[in-house]
PDB file of C-alpha atoms in Angstrom:
ATOM      1  CA  GLU A 171      29.744 -26.911  83.041  1.00 97.00           C
ATOM      2  CA  GLU A 172      31.617 -24.352  85.142  1.00 98.00           C
ATOM      3  CA  LEU A 173      30.532 -21.507  82.874  1.00 98.00           C
ATOM      4  CA  GLY A 174      26.927 -22.675  83.133  1.00 97.00           C
ATOM      5  CA  ALA A 175      27.112 -22.914  86.903  1.00 98.00           C
ATOM      6  CA  ASN A 176      28.435 -19.329  87.012  1.00 98.00           C
ATOM      7  CA  ARG A 177      25.952 -17.918  84.494  1.00 98.00           C
ATOM      8  CA  GLY A 178      24.424 -15.439  86.942  1.00 97.00           C
ATOM      9  CA  GLU A 179      27.819 -14.224  88.153  1.00 97.00           C
ATOM     10  CA  LEU A 180      29.081 -13.758  84.596  1.00 98.00           C
ATOM     11  CA  ILE A 181      25.935 -11.899  83.475  1.00 98.00           C
ATOM     12  CA  GLY A 182      26.127  -9.641  86.535  1.00 97.00           C
ATOM     13  CA  CYS A 183      29.815  -8.973  85.950  1.00 97.00           C
ATOM     14  CA  MET A 184      29.222  -8.010  82.311  1.00 97.00           C
ATOM     15  CA  ALA A 185      26.344  -5.733  83.322  1.00 96.00           C
ATOM     16  CA  ALA A 186      28.372  -4.022  86.039  1.00 96.00           C
ATOM     17  CA  ILE A 187      31.637  -3.673  84.114  1.00 95.00           C
ATOM     18  CA  THR A 188      30.696  -3.159  80.455  1.00 93.00           C
ATOM     19  CA  GLY A 189      27.015  -2.214  80.652  1.00 92.00           C
ATOM     20  CA  LYS A 190      25.613  -5.357  79.023  1.00 93.00           C
ATOM     21  CA  THR A 191      21.888  -5.873  79.385  1.00 94.00           C
ATOM     22  CA  PHE A 192      20.933  -9.102  81.161  1.00 96.00           C
ATOM     23  CA  MET A 193      19.353 -10.546  78.015  1.00 95.00           C
ATOM     24  CA  GLU A 194      22.431  -9.869  75.866  1.00 94.00           C
ATOM     25  CA  GLY A 195      24.755 -11.101  78.610  1.00 96.00           C
ATOM     26  CA  ASP A 196      22.769 -14.330  78.886  1.00 97.00           C
ATOM     27  CA  VAL A 197      23.174 -14.995  75.152  1.00 96.00           C
ATOM     28  CA  GLU A 198      26.899 -14.377  75.471  1.00 96.00           C
ATOM     29  CA  VAL A 199      27.275 -16.976  78.239  1.00 98.00           C
ATOM     30  CA  SER A 200      25.484 -19.520  76.041  1.00 98.00           C
ATOM     31  CA  GLU A 201      27.794 -18.727  73.122  1.00 98.00           C
ATOM     32  CA  ALA A 202      30.854 -19.153  75.349  1.00 98.00           C
ATOM     33  CA  ILE A 203      29.565 -22.557  76.484  1.00 98.00           C
ATOM     34  CA  ASP A 204      28.999 -23.530  72.837  1.00 98.00           C
ATOM     35  CA  PHE A 205      32.645 -22.714  72.034  1.00 97.00           C
ATOM     36  CA  CYS A 206      33.863 -24.874  74.915  1.00 97.00           C
ATOM     37  CA  ARG A 207      31.839 -27.816  73.623  1.00 97.00           C
ATOM     38  CA  TYR A 208      32.502 -27.238  69.916  1.00 97.00           C
ATOM     39  CA  TYR A 209      36.287 -26.984  69.774  1.00 95.00           C
ATOM     40  CA  PRO A 210      37.211 -30.174  71.659  1.00 93.00           C
ATOM     41  CA  ILE A 211      34.572 -32.181  69.756  1.00 94.00           C
ATOM     42  CA  SER A 212      35.581 -30.831  66.330  1.00 92.00           C
ATOM     43  CA  PHE A 213      39.277 -31.242  67.067  1.00 91.00           C
ATOM     44  CA  ARG A 214      38.747 -34.860  68.070  1.00 90.00           C
ATOM     45  CA  ALA A 215      37.528 -35.586  64.544  1.00 90.00           C
ATOM     46  CA  PHE A 216      40.835 -34.311  63.125  1.00 88.00           C
ATOM     47  CA  ASP A 217      42.752 -36.218  65.776  1.00 87.00           C
ATOM     48  CA  GLU A 218      41.199 -39.477  64.632  1.00 90.00           C
ATOM     49  CA  LEU A 219      42.224 -39.069  60.979  1.00 92.00           C
ATOM     50  CA  GLU A 220      44.874 -41.663  60.152  1.00 91.00           C
ATOM     51  CA  THR A 221      46.430 -39.638  57.317  1.00 92.00           C
ATOM     52  CA  VAL A 222      46.749 -36.336  59.184  1.00 88.00           C
ATOM     53  CA  GLY A 223      48.992 -35.475  62.100  1.00 87.00           C
ATOM     54  CA  ASN A 224      48.994 -32.364  64.227  1.00 87.00           C
ATOM     55  CA  THR A 225      51.361 -30.683  66.627  1.00 92.00           C
ATOM     56  CA  PRO A 226      50.620 -27.847  69.067  1.00 95.00           C
ATOM     57  CA  LYS A 227      52.159 -24.506  68.107  1.00 96.00           C
ATOM     58  CA  GLY A 228      53.103 -23.465  71.633  1.00 97.00           C
ATOM     59  CA  VAL A 229      52.079 -20.152  73.188  1.00 98.00           C
ATOM     60  CA  ILE A 230      48.997 -18.476  71.687  1.00 98.00           C
ATOM     61  CA  LEU A 231      48.322 -14.812  72.489  1.00 98.00           C
ATOM     62  CA  VAL A 232      44.589 -13.999  72.562  1.00 98.00           C
ATOM     63  CA  ILE A 233      43.602 -10.300  72.336  1.00 96.00           C
ATOM     64  CA  PRO A 234      39.800  -9.827  72.457  1.00 96.00           C
ATOM     65  CA  PRO A 235      37.666  -6.645  72.380  1.00 92.00           C
ATOM     66  CA  TRP A 236      35.643  -4.971  75.129  1.00 92.00           C
ATOM     67  CA  ASN A 237      32.251  -5.129  73.419  1.00 91.00           C
ATOM     68  CA  PHE A 238      31.905  -8.919  73.706  1.00 94.00           C
ATOM     69  CA  PRO A 239      33.986  -9.498  76.828  1.00 96.00           C
ATOM     70  CA  LEU A 240      33.026 -13.151  77.356  1.00 97.00           C
ATOM     71  CA  ALA A 241      32.093 -15.042  74.195  1.00 97.00           C
ATOM     72  CA  ILE A 242      34.899 -13.813  71.923  1.00 96.00           C
ATOM     73  CA  PRO A 243      37.800 -14.352  74.370  1.00 97.00           C
ATOM     74  CA  VAL A 244      36.407 -17.718  75.505  1.00 98.00           C
ATOM     75  CA  GLY A 245      36.280 -18.772  71.843  1.00 97.00           C
ATOM     76  CA  GLY A 246      39.949 -17.919  71.324  1.00 97.00           C
ATOM     77  CA  VAL A 247      41.022 -19.558  74.575  1.00 98.00           C
ATOM     78  CA  ALA A 248      38.983 -22.728  73.958  1.00 98.00           C
ATOM     79  CA  ALA A 249      40.285 -23.085  70.390  1.00 96.00           C
ATOM     80  CA  ALA A 250      43.907 -22.671  71.447  1.00 97.00           C
ATOM     81  CA  LEU A 251      43.619 -25.071  74.379  1.00 97.00           C
ATOM     82  CA  ALA A 252      41.798 -27.685  72.285  1.00 95.00           C
ATOM     83  CA  GLY A 253      44.782 -27.666  69.923  1.00 93.00           C
ATOM     84  CA  GLY A 254      47.105 -28.516  72.820  1.00 95.00           C
ATOM     85  CA  ASN A 255      48.575 -25.027  73.147  1.00 97.00           C
ATOM     86  CA  THR A 256      49.131 -22.770  76.127  1.00 98.00           C
ATOM     87  CA  VAL A 257      47.402 -19.388  76.201  1.00 98.00           C
ATOM     88  CA  ILE A 258      48.242 -15.872  77.289  1.00 98.00           C
ATOM     89  CA  LEU A 259      44.998 -13.906  77.415  1.00 98.00           C
ATOM     90  CA  LYS A 260      45.302 -10.138  77.143  1.00 96.00           C
ATOM     91  CA  PRO A 261      41.736  -8.898  77.670  1.00 95.00           C
ATOM     92  CA  ALA A 262      40.488  -5.406  76.950  1.00 92.00           C
ATOM     93  CA  THR A 263      41.532  -3.348  79.961  1.00 91.00           C
ATOM     94  CA  VAL A 264      37.987  -2.167  80.703  1.00 92.00           C
ATOM     95  CA  ALA A 265      36.765  -5.781  80.645  1.00 94.00           C
ATOM     96  CA  PHE A 266      39.534  -7.288  82.755  1.00 95.00           C
ATOM     97  CA  PRO A 267      37.299  -8.410  85.687  1.00 96.00           C
ATOM     98  CA  ILE A 268      35.115 -10.435  83.297  1.00 97.00           C
ATOM     99  CA  ALA A 269      38.156 -12.193  81.829  1.00 97.00           C
ATOM    100  CA  TRP A 270      39.383 -13.031  85.322  1.00 97.00           C
ATOM    101  CA  LYS A 271      35.949 -14.411  86.222  1.00 97.00           C
ATOM    102  CA  PHE A 272      35.720 -16.792  83.283  1.00 98.00           C
ATOM    103  CA  CYS A 273      39.358 -17.841  83.612  1.00 98.00           C
ATOM    104  CA  GLU A 274      38.499 -18.932  87.145  1.00 98.00           C
ATOM    105  CA  CYS A 275      35.977 -21.282  85.497  1.00 98.00           C
ATOM    106  CA  PHE A 276      38.698 -22.744  83.258  1.00 98.00           C
ATOM    107  CA  TRP A 277      41.032 -23.209  86.228  1.00 98.00           C
ATOM    108  CA  ALA A 278      38.253 -24.780  88.323  1.00 98.00           C
ATOM    109  CA  ALA A 279      37.585 -27.184  85.432  1.00 97.00           C
ATOM    110  CA  GLY A 280      41.169 -28.420  85.622  1.00 97.00           C
ATOM    111  CA  VAL A 281      43.057 -26.228  83.135  1.00 97.00           C
ATOM    112  CA  PRO A 282      46.415 -25.518  84.836  1.00 97.00           C
ATOM    113  CA  LYS A 283      47.371 -21.903  85.425  1.00 96.00           C
ATOM    114  CA  GLU A 284      50.584 -22.732  83.575  1.00 96.00           C
ATOM    115  CA  ALA A 285      48.424 -23.378  80.473  1.00 98.00           C
ATOM    116  CA  LEU A 286      46.158 -20.322  80.779  1.00 98.00           C
ATOM    117  CA  GLN A 287      47.483 -17.022  82.070  1.00 97.00           C
ATOM    118  CA  VAL A 288      45.887 -13.576  82.110  1.00 97.00           C
ATOM    119  CA  VAL A 289      47.846 -10.351  81.702  1.00 95.00           C
ATOM    120  CA  CYS A 290      46.593  -6.775  81.788  1.00 90.00           C
ATOM    121  CA  PRO A 291      49.412  -4.484  80.579  1.00 84.00           C
ATOM    122  CA  GLY A 292      49.334  -0.944  81.863  1.00 80.00           C
ATOM    123  CA  ASP A 293      50.466   0.558  78.549  1.00 82.00           C
ATOM    124  CA  ARG A 294      50.916  -0.223  74.872  1.00 80.00           C
ATOM    125  CA  ALA A 295      54.694  -0.511  75.188  1.00 84.00           C
ATOM    126  CA  SER A 296      54.388  -3.631  77.321  1.00 87.00           C
ATOM    127  CA  LEU A 297      51.842  -5.124  74.901  1.00 87.00           C
ATOM    128  CA  ASN A 298      54.221  -4.417  72.009  1.00 90.00           C
ATOM    129  CA  TRP A 299      56.953  -6.257  73.890  1.00 92.00           C
ATOM    130  CA  LEU A 300      54.645  -9.191  74.641  1.00 93.00           C
ATOM    131  CA  SER A 301      53.227  -9.541  71.121  1.00 94.00           C
ATOM    132  CA  ALA A 302      56.705  -9.502  69.557  1.00 95.00           C
ATOM    133  CA  HIS A 303      58.199 -11.987  72.025  1.00 96.00           C
ATOM    134  CA  PRO A 304      59.647 -15.039  70.240  1.00 96.00           C
ATOM    135  CA  ALA A 305      57.792 -17.369  72.609  1.00 96.00           C
ATOM    136  CA  VAL A 306      54.456 -16.272  71.097  1.00 97.00           C
ATOM    137  CA  LYS A 307      53.786 -18.523  68.106  1.00 98.00           C
ATOM    138  CA  HIS A 308      50.385 -17.192  67.007  1.00 98.00           C
ATOM    139  CA  THR A 309      48.157 -14.232  67.839  1.00 98.00           C
ATOM    140  CA  ILE A 310      44.347 -14.215  67.763  1.00 97.00           C
ATOM    141  CA  LEU A 311      42.886 -10.696  67.609  1.00 97.00           C
ATOM    142  CA  THR A 312      39.378  -9.320  67.471  1.00 95.00           C
ATOM    143  CA  GLY A 313      39.563  -5.551  67.307  1.00 91.00           C
ATOM    144  CA  GLY A 314      40.311  -2.509  65.217  1.00 89.00           C
ATOM    145  CA  THR A 315      41.935  -2.670  61.799  1.00 91.00           C
ATOM    146  CA  ASP A 316      44.629  -0.241  62.964  1.00 92.00           C
ATOM    147  CA  THR A 317      45.487  -2.589  65.830  1.00 92.00           C
ATOM    148  CA  ALA A 318      45.861  -5.506  63.415  1.00 95.00           C
ATOM    149  CA  PHE A 319      48.283  -3.557  61.224  1.00 95.00           C
ATOM    150  CA  LYS A 320      50.285  -2.475  64.277  1.00 94.00           C
ATOM    151  CA  LEU A 321      50.588  -6.089  65.408  1.00 94.00           C
ATOM    152  CA  GLN A 322      51.741  -7.105  61.934  1.00 95.00           C
ATOM    153  CA  GLN A 323      54.373  -4.365  61.895  1.00 95.00           C
ATOM    154  CA  ASN A 324      55.470  -5.149  65.422  1.00 94.00           C
ATOM    155  CA  ALA A 325      55.708  -8.919  64.903  1.00 95.00           C
ATOM    156  CA  PRO A 326      55.837  -9.593  61.149  1.00 95.00           C
ATOM    157  CA  ARG A 327      56.905 -13.234  61.593  1.00 95.00           C
ATOM    158  CA  THR A 328      54.131 -14.160  64.024  1.00 96.00           C
ATOM    159  CA  PRO A 329      51.005 -15.566  62.315  1.00 97.00           C
ATOM    160  CA  LEU A 330      47.966 -13.397  63.007  1.00 97.00           C
ATOM    161  CA  SER A 331      44.309 -14.444  62.908  1.00 96.00           C
ATOM    162  CA  ALA A 332      42.358 -11.190  62.997  1.00 95.00           C
ATOM    163  CA  GLU A 333      38.716 -10.201  62.791  1.00 93.00           C
ATOM    164  CA  THR A 334      38.684  -6.432  62.344  1.00 91.00           C
ATOM    165  CA  GLY A 335      36.309  -3.517  61.836  1.00 81.00           C
ATOM    166  CA  GLY A 336      34.089  -2.631  58.922  1.00 75.00           C
ATOM    167  CA  LYS A 337      30.819  -1.094  57.813  1.00 76.00           C
ATOM    168  CA  ASN A 338      27.709  -3.256  57.675  1.00 87.00           C
ATOM    169  CA  ALA A 339      24.790  -2.134  55.528  1.00 93.00           C
ATOM    170  CA  ILE A 340      21.144  -3.153  55.322  1.00 95.00           C
ATOM    171  CA  ILE A 341      19.414  -2.508  51.978  1.00 96.00           C
ATOM    172  CA  VAL A 342      15.635  -1.983  51.935  1.00 96.00           C
ATOM    173  CA  THR A 343      13.803  -1.777  48.620  1.00 94.00           C
ATOM    174  CA  ARG A 344      10.145  -1.130  47.774  1.00 91.00           C
ATOM    175  CA  SER A 345       9.506  -4.902  47.552  1.00 94.00           C
ATOM    176  CA  ALA A 346      10.451  -5.453  51.203  1.00 94.00           C
ATOM    177  CA  ASP A 347       8.025  -6.103  54.044  1.00 95.00           C
ATOM    178  CA  GLN A 348       8.445  -2.663  55.630  1.00 93.00           C
ATOM    179  CA  ASP A 349       7.381  -3.642  59.152  1.00 95.00           C
ATOM    180  CA  ARG A 350       9.754  -6.628  59.178  1.00 96.00           C
ATOM    181  CA  ALA A 351      12.554  -4.522  57.681  1.00 96.00           C
ATOM    182  CA  ILE A 352      12.174  -1.789  60.313  1.00 96.00           C
ATOM    183  CA  GLN A 353      12.142  -4.375  63.098  1.00 95.00           C
ATOM    184  CA  ASN A 354      15.398  -5.890  61.847  1.00 94.00           C
ATOM    185  CA  VAL A 355      17.078  -2.548  61.181  1.00 95.00           C
ATOM    186  CA  VAL A 356      16.351  -1.264  64.687  1.00 95.00           C
ATOM    187  CA  SER A 357      17.455  -4.513  66.325  1.00 93.00           C
ATOM    188  CA  SER A 358      20.659  -4.620  64.290  1.00 92.00           C
ATOM    189  CA  ALA A 359      21.545  -0.955  64.772  1.00 93.00           C
ATOM    190  CA  PHE A 360      20.861  -0.583  68.479  1.00 91.00           C
ATOM    191  CA  SER A 361      21.166  -3.964  70.212  1.00 88.00           C
ATOM    192  CA  ASN A 362      24.512  -4.440  71.959  1.00 84.00           C
ATOM    193  CA  ALA A 363      24.696  -0.612  71.990  1.00 81.00           C
ATOM    194  CA  GLY A 364      25.459  -0.822  68.274  1.00 79.00           C
ATOM    195  CA  GLN A 365      28.851  -2.340  69.145  1.00 81.00           C
ATOM    196  CA  LYS A 366      28.635  -5.495  67.070  1.00 82.00           C
ATOM    197  CA  CYS A 367      30.443  -6.501  63.897  1.00 79.00           C
ATOM    198  CA  SER A 368      27.090  -7.189  62.238  1.00 81.00           C
ATOM    199  CA  ALA A 369      25.393  -4.013  63.517  1.00 89.00           C
ATOM    200  CA  CYS A 370      23.593  -1.953  60.891  1.00 92.00           C
ATOM    201  CA  SER A 371      25.813   1.109  60.654  1.00 89.00           C
ATOM    202  CA  LEU A 372      24.476   2.129  57.225  1.00 93.00           C
ATOM    203  CA  LEU A 373      20.871   1.919  56.007  1.00 95.00           C
ATOM    204  CA  LEU A 374      20.411   2.084  52.218  1.00 97.00           C
ATOM    205  CA  LEU A 375      16.930   2.794  50.818  1.00 96.00           C
ATOM    206  CA  ASP A 376      15.660   3.019  47.274  1.00 95.00           C
ATOM    207  CA  ARG A 377      13.973   6.338  46.459  1.00 96.00           C
ATOM    208  CA  PRO A 378      10.302   5.302  46.923  1.00 94.00           C
ATOM    209  CA  THR A 379      11.105   3.868  50.355  1.00 95.00           C
ATOM    210  CA  TYR A 380      13.246   6.870  51.267  1.00 95.00           C
ATOM    211  CA  GLU A 381      10.451   9.254  50.325  1.00 95.00           C
ATOM    212  CA  SER A 382       7.721   7.226  52.052  1.00 94.00           C
ATOM    213  CA  GLU A 383       6.311   9.191  54.990  1.00 95.00           C
ATOM    214  CA  ALA A 384       4.791   5.987  56.375  1.00 94.00           C
ATOM    215  CA  PHE A 385       8.204   4.265  56.416  1.00 95.00           C
ATOM    216  CA  LYS A 386       9.874   7.246  58.089  1.00 96.00           C
ATOM    217  CA  SER A 387       7.132   7.510  60.701  1.00 96.00           C
ATOM    218  CA  LYS A 388       7.293   3.811  61.588  1.00 96.00           C
ATOM    219  CA  LEU A 389      11.110   3.848  61.728  1.00 97.00           C
ATOM    220  CA  ARG A 390      11.108   6.949  63.935  1.00 96.00           C
ATOM    221  CA  ASP A 391       8.517   5.411  66.295  1.00 97.00           C
ATOM    222  CA  ALA A 392      10.440   2.125  66.526  1.00 96.00           C
ATOM    223  CA  VAL A 393      13.652   3.927  67.481  1.00 94.00           C
ATOM    224  CA  THR A 394      12.176   6.422  69.942  1.00 94.00           C
ATOM    225  CA  SER A 395      10.124   3.723  71.681  1.00 92.00           C
ATOM    226  CA  MET A 396      13.408   2.184  72.858  1.00 86.00           C
TER     227      MET A 396
END
């Protein structure tokens, strides 16, 4: 409810700090709200199982990326809190004001500051120290593959849940609806400034489509019209 009440502030903050468009920022607020509803409800179902017990792990370190500065970190924070853990949130440095803004929503909703803390280390050395600290019982990362390997090397005994980088391809063959395909390719490649795990970073065409002047013309027009 707090996130919803602050929707305009959060969208404006994302636009000002990380260059999100209003439409994409609005979707991100909705996704963050979904996480806050989903995790407590889904965890309650496990809690009610008579044959299964659960115990909080302790301190969870959440390290999100800059490109989705609200939805992804809120998801990690909400999941950890729903499991009865405390959270140290280490946001992307360039997105720090957004993290502070949504953490204010958590605190206003009654989450104690002792249970959710935000840190913004000035250098990698301090993050290395934090991630390897024995008090941290689990790390949630969304970021580069290199970062994930560094965390593993730095804290090999700390469980790591990581969503890392990759290449996403869209394949268009001669049997495709070309207009629909072009619409989806352009949306995937360029929405969110192309900074999305599902963004089309590689377009694969069969030869007839590749050699089609009509396809090339439509694709070019769709891109340049943006």
